[in-house]
């Protein structure tokens, strides 16, 4: 039987029954602009009979991606404004992003780095050495966040070398990966890779990007279990997306599925202003209503922080609902607090 490969072109998506013949020409234009890759594990999840399928919405190109709004931005979270050397983003005092690659196993249609991911790599070994030197010479860096692209697509040998270099930097105490690989290609989360990404002497976290409970297949759950069993702490990061997880049922299901996999929901991102993604964004009020619903209906373990990355590189701010109001004048200890059912209660704080 022929090996099923990652689908990387409109023709291959068409052949796999994921797009209709009439859409090919428009989608060729999308694919020429933004990278396309759909690995077999995710292609198999798409319900070809459902035009509103939440998996297809995330990964199959859409002609609306050619419509760039006036307020959409090539660098929506302002990485470039905080990049002292190639591959490093130093936005907050105690932590940096280290971008190891521009490649991903799957290209998400809403990606906030869609102008750079999947494009030819502009930096190589010398740039990585300079980035590691930057971390070495900045004692205030407590945490290194390995991102990209998807850092786990690198070979185990290269990942081991990076982790060994970070392991030798005494002021770095925490290493965090952000990845889609356990969902996109779970078989690549091998015991050897898991050993390689555990930085010696550092707390190692893996933030797994998941937007719908269906992405957590048996194989993906097994991949996450391999990491959790090896002592890696797992976090969940999700993006609020129209038609994917913007209903209470879908959001509750997602958060519960994450927790069942020992993945603590960490961030629910409001979708960034990436070019050609307005059809996937929701209003902030929708996100706040979903957060209220989570608070009332699912375990405290299932509560992520709903955050917005402020355009221009100003960092993340929590934008979830507020449950507390001061009842008196400034300086008063008297508050009104709302419970999960919407009832309000007076509270004297001292
Ligand atoms: S895996 Fe992450 S970096 Fe890669 S396309 Fe998806 S959102 Fe972007």
Coordinates of N, CA and C in Angstrom, one line a residue, residues 8 100-107 121 147-156 158-159 177-182 184-185 188-189 193 197:
X8 N 0.9 18.8 0.4 CA 1.6 20.1 0.4 C 1.2 20.9 -0.8
X100 N 13.8 28.5 16.5 CA 14.8 27.5 16.0 C 14.6 27.2 14.5
X101 N 13.4 27.4 14.0 CA 13.1 27.0 12.6 C 11.9 27.8 12.2
X102 N 11.7 27.9 10.8 CA 10.5 28.5 10.3 C 9.6 27.4 9.7
X103 N 10.0 26.2 10.0 CA 9.2 25.0 9.4 C 8.2 24.5 10.4
X104 N 7.1 24.0 10.0 CA 6.1 23.4 10.8 C 5.6 22.1 10.2
X105 N 5.1 21.1 10.9 CA 4.6 19.9 10.4 C 3.2 20.1 9.7
X106 N 2.5 21.1 10.2 CA 1.2 21.5 9.6 C 1.2 23.0 9.6
X107 N 0.6 23.6 8.5 CA 0.4 25.1 8.5 C -1.0 25.5 8.8
X121 N 14.5 29.3 5.1 CA 15.2 29.7 6.3 C 16.3 30.8 5.9
X147 N 10.5 28.2 20.1 CA 9.4 28.3 19.2 C 9.9 28.3 17.8
X148 N 9.0 28.8 16.9 CA 9.4 28.8 15.4 C 8.4 29.6 14.6
X149 N 7.9 28.9 13.7 CA 7.8 27.5 13.3 C 7.6 26.6 14.5
X150 N 7.8 25.3 14.3 CA 7.6 24.3 15.3 C 9.0 23.7 15.7
X151 N 9.5 24.0 16.9 CA 10.9 23.5 17.2 C 11.0 22.0 17.2
X152 N 10.0 21.3 17.4 CA 10.1 19.8 17.5 C 10.2 19.2 16.1
X153 N 10.1 19.9 15.0 CA 10.4 19.3 13.7 C 11.9 19.1 13.5
X154 N 12.7 19.7 14.3 CA 14.1 19.6 14.1 C 14.5 18.1 14.4
X155 N 15.7 17.7 13.9 CA 16.1 16.3 14.2 C 16.4 16.2 15.7
X156 N 16.3 15.0 16.2 CA 16.6 14.8 17.6 C 18.1 15.2 17.9
X158 N 19.9 17.6 16.6 CA 20.0 19.1 16.7 C 19.3 19.6 17.9
X159 N 18.1 19.0 18.3 CA 17.4 19.4 19.5 C 18.3 19.1 20.7
X177 N 8.8 24.6 25.4 CA 8.6 24.4 24.0 C 7.2 24.8 23.6
X178 N 7.0 25.4 22.5 CA 5.6 25.5 21.9 C 5.6 24.7 20.7
X179 N 4.6 23.8 20.6 CA 4.6 22.8 19.5 C 3.2 22.4 19.1
X180 N 3.1 22.0 17.9 CA 1.9 21.3 17.3 C 2.2 19.9 17.0
X181 N 3.4 19.5 17.1 CA 3.8 18.2 16.6 C 3.1 17.0 17.3
X182 N 2.8 17.0 18.6 CA 2.1 15.8 19.1 C 0.7 15.6 18.5
X184 N 0.0 17.0 15.2 CA 0.1 16.9 13.7 C 0.8 15.6 13.3
X185 N 1.8 15.2 14.1 CA 2.6 13.9 13.7 C 3.0 13.2 15.0
X188 N 6.1 11.1 15.7 CA 7.4 11.7 15.8 C 7.8 12.0 17.3
X189 N 6.9 11.9 18.2 CA 7.2 12.1 19.6 C 7.7 10.7 20.2
X193 N 13.2 11.3 21.2 CA 13.0 12.8 21.1 C 12.7 13.3 22.5
X197 N 14.7 16.4 24.6 CA 14.2 17.8 24.9 C 14.1 18.0 26.4

